[in-house]
mmCIF file of C-alpha atoms in Angstrom:
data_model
loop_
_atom_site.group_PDB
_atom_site.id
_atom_site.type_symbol
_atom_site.label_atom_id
_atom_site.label_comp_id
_atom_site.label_asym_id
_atom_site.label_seq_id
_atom_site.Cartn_x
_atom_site.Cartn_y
_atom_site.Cartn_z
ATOM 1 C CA UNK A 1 -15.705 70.160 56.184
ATOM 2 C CA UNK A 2 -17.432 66.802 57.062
ATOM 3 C CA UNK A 3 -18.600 66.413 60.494
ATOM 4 C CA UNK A 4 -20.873 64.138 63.133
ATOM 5 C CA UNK A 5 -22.583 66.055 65.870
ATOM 6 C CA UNK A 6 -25.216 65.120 68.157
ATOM 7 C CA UNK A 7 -28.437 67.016 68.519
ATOM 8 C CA UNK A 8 -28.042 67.998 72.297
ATOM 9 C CA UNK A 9 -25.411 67.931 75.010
ATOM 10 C CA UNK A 10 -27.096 67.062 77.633
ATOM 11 C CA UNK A 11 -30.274 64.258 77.950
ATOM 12 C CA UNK A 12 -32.202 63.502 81.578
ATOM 13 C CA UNK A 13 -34.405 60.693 81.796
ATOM 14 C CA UNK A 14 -35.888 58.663 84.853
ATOM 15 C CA UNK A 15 -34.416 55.657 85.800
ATOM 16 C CA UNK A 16 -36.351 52.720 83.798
ATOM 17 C CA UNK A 17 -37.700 54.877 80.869
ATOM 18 C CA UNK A 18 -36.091 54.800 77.189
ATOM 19 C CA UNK A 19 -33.308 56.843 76.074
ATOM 20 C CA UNK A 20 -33.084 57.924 72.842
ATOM 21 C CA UNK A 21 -29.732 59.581 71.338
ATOM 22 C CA UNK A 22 -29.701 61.513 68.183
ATOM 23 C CA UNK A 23 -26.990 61.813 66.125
ATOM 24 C CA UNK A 24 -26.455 63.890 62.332
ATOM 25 C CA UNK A 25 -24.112 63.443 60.235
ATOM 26 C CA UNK A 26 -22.853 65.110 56.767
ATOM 27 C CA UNK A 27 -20.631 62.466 55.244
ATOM 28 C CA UNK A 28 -22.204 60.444 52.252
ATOM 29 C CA UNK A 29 -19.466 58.386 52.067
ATOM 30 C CA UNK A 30 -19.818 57.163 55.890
ATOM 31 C CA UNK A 31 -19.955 53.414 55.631
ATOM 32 C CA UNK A 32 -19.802 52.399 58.673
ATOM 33 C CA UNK A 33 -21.346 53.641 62.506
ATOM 34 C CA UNK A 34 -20.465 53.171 66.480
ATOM 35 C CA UNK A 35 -21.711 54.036 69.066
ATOM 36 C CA UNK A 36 -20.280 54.219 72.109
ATOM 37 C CA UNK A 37 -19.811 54.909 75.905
ATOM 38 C CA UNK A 38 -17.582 57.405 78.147
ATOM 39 C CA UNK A 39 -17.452 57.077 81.552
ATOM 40 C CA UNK A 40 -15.588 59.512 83.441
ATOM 41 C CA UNK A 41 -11.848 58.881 83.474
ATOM 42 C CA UNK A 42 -12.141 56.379 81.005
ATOM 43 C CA UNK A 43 -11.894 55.457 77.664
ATOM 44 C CA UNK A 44 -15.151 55.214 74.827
ATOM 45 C CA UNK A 45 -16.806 51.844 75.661
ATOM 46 C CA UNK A 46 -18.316 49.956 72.003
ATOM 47 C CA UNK A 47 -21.570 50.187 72.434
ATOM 48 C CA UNK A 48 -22.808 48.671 69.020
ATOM 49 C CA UNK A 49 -22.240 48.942 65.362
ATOM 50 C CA UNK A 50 -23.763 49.132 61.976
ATOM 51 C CA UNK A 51 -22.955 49.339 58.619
ATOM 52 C CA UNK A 52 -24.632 51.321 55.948
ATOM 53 C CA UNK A 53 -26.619 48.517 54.458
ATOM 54 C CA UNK A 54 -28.912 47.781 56.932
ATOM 55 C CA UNK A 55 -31.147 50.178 59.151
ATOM 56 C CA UNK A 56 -31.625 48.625 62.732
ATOM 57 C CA UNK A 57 -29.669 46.652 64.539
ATOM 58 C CA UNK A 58 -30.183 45.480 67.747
ATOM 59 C CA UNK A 59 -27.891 44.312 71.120
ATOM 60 C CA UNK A 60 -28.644 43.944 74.614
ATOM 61 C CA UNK A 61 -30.738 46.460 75.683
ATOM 62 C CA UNK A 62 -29.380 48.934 72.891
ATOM 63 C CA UNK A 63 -30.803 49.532 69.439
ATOM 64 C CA UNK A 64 -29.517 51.872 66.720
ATOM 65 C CA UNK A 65 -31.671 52.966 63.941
ATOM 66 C CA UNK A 66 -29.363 54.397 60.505
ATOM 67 C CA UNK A 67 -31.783 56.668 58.019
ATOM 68 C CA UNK A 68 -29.240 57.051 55.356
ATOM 69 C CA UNK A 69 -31.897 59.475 53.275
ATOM 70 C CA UNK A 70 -31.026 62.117 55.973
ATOM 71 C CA UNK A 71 -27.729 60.810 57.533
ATOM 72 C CA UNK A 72 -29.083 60.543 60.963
ATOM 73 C CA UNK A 73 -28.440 57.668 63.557
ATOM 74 C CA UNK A 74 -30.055 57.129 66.923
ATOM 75 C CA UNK A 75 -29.144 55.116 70.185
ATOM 76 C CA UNK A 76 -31.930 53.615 71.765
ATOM 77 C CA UNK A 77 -31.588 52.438 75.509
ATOM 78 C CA UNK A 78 -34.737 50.630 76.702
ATOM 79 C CA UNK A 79 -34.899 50.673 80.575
ATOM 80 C CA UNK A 80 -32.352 52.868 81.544
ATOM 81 C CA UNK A 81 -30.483 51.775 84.804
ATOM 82 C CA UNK A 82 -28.014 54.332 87.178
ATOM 83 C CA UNK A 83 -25.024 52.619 85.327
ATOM 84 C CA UNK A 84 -25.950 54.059 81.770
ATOM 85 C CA UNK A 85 -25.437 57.541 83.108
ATOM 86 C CA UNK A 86 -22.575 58.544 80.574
ATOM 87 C CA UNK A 87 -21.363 60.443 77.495
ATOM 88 C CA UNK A 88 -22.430 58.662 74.761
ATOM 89 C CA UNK A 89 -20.606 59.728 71.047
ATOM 90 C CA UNK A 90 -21.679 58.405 68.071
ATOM 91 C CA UNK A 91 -18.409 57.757 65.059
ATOM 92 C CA UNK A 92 -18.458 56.848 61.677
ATOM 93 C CA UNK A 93 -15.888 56.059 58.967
ATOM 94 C CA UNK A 94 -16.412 55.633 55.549
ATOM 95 C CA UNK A 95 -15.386 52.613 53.688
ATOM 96 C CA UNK A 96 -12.116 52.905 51.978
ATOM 97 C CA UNK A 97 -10.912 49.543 51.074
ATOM 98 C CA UNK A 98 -9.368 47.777 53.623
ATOM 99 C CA UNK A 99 -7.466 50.564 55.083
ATOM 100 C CA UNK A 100 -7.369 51.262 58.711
ATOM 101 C CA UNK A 101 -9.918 54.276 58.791
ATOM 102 C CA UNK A 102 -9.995 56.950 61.749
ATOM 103 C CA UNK A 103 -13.311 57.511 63.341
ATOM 104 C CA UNK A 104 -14.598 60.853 63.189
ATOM 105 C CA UNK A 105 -16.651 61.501 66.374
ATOM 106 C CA UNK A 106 -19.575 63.551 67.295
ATOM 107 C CA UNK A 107 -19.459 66.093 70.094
ATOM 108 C CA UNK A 108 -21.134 63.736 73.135
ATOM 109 C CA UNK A 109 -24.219 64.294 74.444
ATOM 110 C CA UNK A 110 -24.164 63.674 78.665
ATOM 111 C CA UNK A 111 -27.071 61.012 79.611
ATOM 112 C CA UNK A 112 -28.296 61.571 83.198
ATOM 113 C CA UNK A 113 -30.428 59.125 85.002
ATOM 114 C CA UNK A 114 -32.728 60.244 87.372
ATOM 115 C CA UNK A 115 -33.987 57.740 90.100
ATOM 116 C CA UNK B 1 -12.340 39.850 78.582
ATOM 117 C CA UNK B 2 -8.860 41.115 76.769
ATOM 118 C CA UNK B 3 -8.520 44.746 76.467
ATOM 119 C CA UNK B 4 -6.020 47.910 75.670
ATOM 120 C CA UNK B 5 -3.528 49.019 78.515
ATOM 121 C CA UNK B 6 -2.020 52.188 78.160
ATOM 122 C CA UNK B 7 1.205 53.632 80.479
ATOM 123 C CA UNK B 8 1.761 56.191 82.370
ATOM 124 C CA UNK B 9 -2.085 57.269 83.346
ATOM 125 C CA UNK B 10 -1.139 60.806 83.634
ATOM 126 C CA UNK B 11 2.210 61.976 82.079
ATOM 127 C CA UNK B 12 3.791 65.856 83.385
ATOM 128 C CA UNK B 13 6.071 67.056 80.980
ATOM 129 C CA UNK B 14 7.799 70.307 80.093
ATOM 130 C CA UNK B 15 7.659 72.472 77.094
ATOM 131 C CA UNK B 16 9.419 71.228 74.526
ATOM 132 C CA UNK B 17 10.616 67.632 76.001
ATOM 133 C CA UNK B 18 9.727 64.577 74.432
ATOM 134 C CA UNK B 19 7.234 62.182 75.381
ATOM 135 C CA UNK B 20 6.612 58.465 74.534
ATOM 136 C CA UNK B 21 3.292 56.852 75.141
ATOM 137 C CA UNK B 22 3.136 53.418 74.989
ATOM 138 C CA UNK B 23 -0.024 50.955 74.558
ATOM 139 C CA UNK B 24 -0.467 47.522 74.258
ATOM 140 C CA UNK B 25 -3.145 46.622 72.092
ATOM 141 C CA UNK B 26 -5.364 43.063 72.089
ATOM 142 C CA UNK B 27 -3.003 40.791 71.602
ATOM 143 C CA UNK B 28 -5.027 39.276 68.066
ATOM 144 C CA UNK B 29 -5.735 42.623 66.938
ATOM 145 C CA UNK B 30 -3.768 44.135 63.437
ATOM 146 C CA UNK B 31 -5.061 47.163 63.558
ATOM 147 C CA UNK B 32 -3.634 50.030 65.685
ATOM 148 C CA UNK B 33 -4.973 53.914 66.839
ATOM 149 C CA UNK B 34 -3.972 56.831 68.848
ATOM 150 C CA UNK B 35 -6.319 59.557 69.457
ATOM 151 C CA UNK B 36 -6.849 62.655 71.282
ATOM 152 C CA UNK B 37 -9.087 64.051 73.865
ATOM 153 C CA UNK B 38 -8.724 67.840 74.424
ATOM 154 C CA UNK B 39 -10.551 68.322 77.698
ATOM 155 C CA UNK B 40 -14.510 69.057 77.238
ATOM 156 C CA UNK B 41 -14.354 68.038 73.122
ATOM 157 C CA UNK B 42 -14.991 65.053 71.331
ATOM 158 C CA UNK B 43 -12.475 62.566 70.380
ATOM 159 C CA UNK B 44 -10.252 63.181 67.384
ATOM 160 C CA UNK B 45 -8.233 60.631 65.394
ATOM 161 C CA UNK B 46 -4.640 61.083 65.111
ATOM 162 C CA UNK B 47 -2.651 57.913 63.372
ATOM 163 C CA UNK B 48 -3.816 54.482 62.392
ATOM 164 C CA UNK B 49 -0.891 51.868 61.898
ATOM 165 C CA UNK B 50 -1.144 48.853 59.948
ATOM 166 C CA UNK B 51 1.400 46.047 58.787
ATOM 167 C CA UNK B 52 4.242 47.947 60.597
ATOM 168 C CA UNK B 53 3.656 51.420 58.243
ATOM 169 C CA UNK B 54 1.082 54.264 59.134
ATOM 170 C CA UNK B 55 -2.226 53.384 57.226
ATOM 171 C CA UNK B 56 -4.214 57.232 57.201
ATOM 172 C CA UNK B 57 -3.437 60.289 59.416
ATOM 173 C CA UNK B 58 -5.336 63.359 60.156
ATOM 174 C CA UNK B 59 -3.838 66.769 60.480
ATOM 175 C CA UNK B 60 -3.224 67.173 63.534
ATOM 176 C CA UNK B 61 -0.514 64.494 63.158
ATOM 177 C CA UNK B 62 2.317 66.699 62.342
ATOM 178 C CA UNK B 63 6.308 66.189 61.603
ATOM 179 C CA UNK B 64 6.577 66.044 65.978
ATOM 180 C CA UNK B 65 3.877 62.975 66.239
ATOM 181 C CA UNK B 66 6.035 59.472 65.265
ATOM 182 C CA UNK B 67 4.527 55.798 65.888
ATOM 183 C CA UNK B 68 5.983 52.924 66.367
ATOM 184 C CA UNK B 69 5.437 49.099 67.279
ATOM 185 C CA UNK B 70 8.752 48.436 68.718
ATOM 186 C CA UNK B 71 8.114 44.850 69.236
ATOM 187 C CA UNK B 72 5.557 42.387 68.778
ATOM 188 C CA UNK B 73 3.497 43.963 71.849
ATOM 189 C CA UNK B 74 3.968 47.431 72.405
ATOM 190 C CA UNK B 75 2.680 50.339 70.253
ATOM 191 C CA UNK B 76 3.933 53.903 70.793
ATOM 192 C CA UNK B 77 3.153 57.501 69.893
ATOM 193 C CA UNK B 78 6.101 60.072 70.549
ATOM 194 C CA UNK B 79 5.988 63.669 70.726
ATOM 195 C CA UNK B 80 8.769 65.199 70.014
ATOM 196 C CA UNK B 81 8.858 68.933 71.350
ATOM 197 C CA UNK B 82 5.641 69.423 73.310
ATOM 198 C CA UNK B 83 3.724 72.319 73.218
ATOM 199 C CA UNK B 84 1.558 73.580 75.609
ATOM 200 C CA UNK B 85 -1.839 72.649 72.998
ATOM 201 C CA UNK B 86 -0.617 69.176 73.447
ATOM 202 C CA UNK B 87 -2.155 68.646 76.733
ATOM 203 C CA UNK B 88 -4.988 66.417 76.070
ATOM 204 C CA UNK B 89 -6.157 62.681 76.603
ATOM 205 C CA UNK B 90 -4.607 60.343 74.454
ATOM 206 C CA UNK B 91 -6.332 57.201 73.778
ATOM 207 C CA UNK B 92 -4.900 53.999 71.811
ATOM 208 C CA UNK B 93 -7.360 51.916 70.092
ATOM 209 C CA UNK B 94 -6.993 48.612 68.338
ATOM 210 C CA UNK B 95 -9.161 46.200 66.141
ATOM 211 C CA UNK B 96 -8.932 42.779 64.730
ATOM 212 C CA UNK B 97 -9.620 44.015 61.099
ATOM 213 C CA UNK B 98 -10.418 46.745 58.913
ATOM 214 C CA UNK B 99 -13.492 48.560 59.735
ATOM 215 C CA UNK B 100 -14.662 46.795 62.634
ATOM 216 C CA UNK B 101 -15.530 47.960 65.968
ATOM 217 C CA UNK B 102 -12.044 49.475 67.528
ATOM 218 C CA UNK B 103 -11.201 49.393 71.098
ATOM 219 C CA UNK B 104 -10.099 51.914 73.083
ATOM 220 C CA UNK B 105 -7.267 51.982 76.340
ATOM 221 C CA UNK B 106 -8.292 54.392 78.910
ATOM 222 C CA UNK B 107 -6.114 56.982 77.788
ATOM 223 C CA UNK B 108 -2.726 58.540 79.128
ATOM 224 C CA UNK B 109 -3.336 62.075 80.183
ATOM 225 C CA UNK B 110 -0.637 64.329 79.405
ATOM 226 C CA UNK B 111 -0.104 67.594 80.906
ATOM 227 C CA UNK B 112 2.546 69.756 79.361
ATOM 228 C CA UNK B 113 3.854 72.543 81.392
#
């Protein structure tokens, strides 16, 4: 069936260097992307967003990147700090008309900062 | 900043009892979620309510699985007769509109027993 997954479960990078999350997915219909942010014991966090007619978009110290040609998304973090140190999901939902769409999430991959 | 508040944090419950989870979503918001979190696995969408009638539902949202918005507040998922696979985060999620960026309660655990 249809399905998001990330690329690896696990990324460590040194405090102040870029992160970059991968993410696949198989749905041609996805319309819409998230990103966002577990901490432990909480709930996902909204990162940032994007829809499937652009290809970059960029917030505060995030950008995501869509290639719809091979249905892959990325989460860039420039400058990573102690407090990005999280599970990070990507979700998408494809466009249906108004209706109140489920997100289908990928697996997680764990970001670790190193100081 | 408004957000999602979801009761109890952590729920105990015996096979086979009923549960009620309650959540009360951003108070502008028309769009309503409940999700689950089996420990270690990604996030998997359950219900989405809209207008007072479910909008889409997955599988896993069986004949025991109701929803409700009771009042002009509160949103609730019940279970009827828990099973032991039922233990699992549940997280409520709510957004303004359609296919914008939903946000998420920090979850009720349940533990069946």
């Amino acid at each position: 069936g249809e399905s998001v997954g990330l690329h690896l479960p696990t990324l460590s990078v040194q405090e102040g260097d870029n992160s970059i999350i991968n993410c696949a997915y198989s749905n041609s219909a996805s319309d819409y992307f998230i990103w966002y942010k577990q901490e432990s014991g909480k709930g996902p966090q909204f990162i940032i967003d994007i829809r499937s007619n652009m290809d970059k978009r960029q917030g505060q110290r995030v950008t995501v990147l869509l290639n719809k040609t091979v249905k892959h998304l990325s989460l860039q973090i420039a400058a990573t700090q102690p407090g990005d140190s999280a599970v990070y999901f990507c979700a998408e939902t494809p466009y249906s008309g108004g209706g109140a769409d489920g997100l289908t999430f990928g697996k997680g991959t764990h970001l670790i900062i190193q100081p | 900043e408004p957000e999602v508040t979801q009761t109890p944090s952590h729920q105990v419950t015996q096979m086979g009892q009923e549960v009620i989870l309650r959540c009360v979503p951003i108070s502008n918001h028309l769009y309503f979620y409940w999700y689950r979190q089996i420990l270690g696995q990604k996030v998997e969408f359950l219900v989405s309510f809209y207008n007072n009638e479910i909008s889409e539902k997955s599988e896993i949202f069986d004949d025991q699985f109701s929803v409700e918005r009771p009042d002009g507040s509160n949103f609730t998922l019940k279970i009827r007769s828990t099973k032991l696979e039922d233990s699992a985060m549940y997280f409520c999620a709510s957004s303004k509109w359609a296919n914008q960026p939903q946000h998420f309660g920090d979850g009720t655990r349940l533990s069946i027993l």
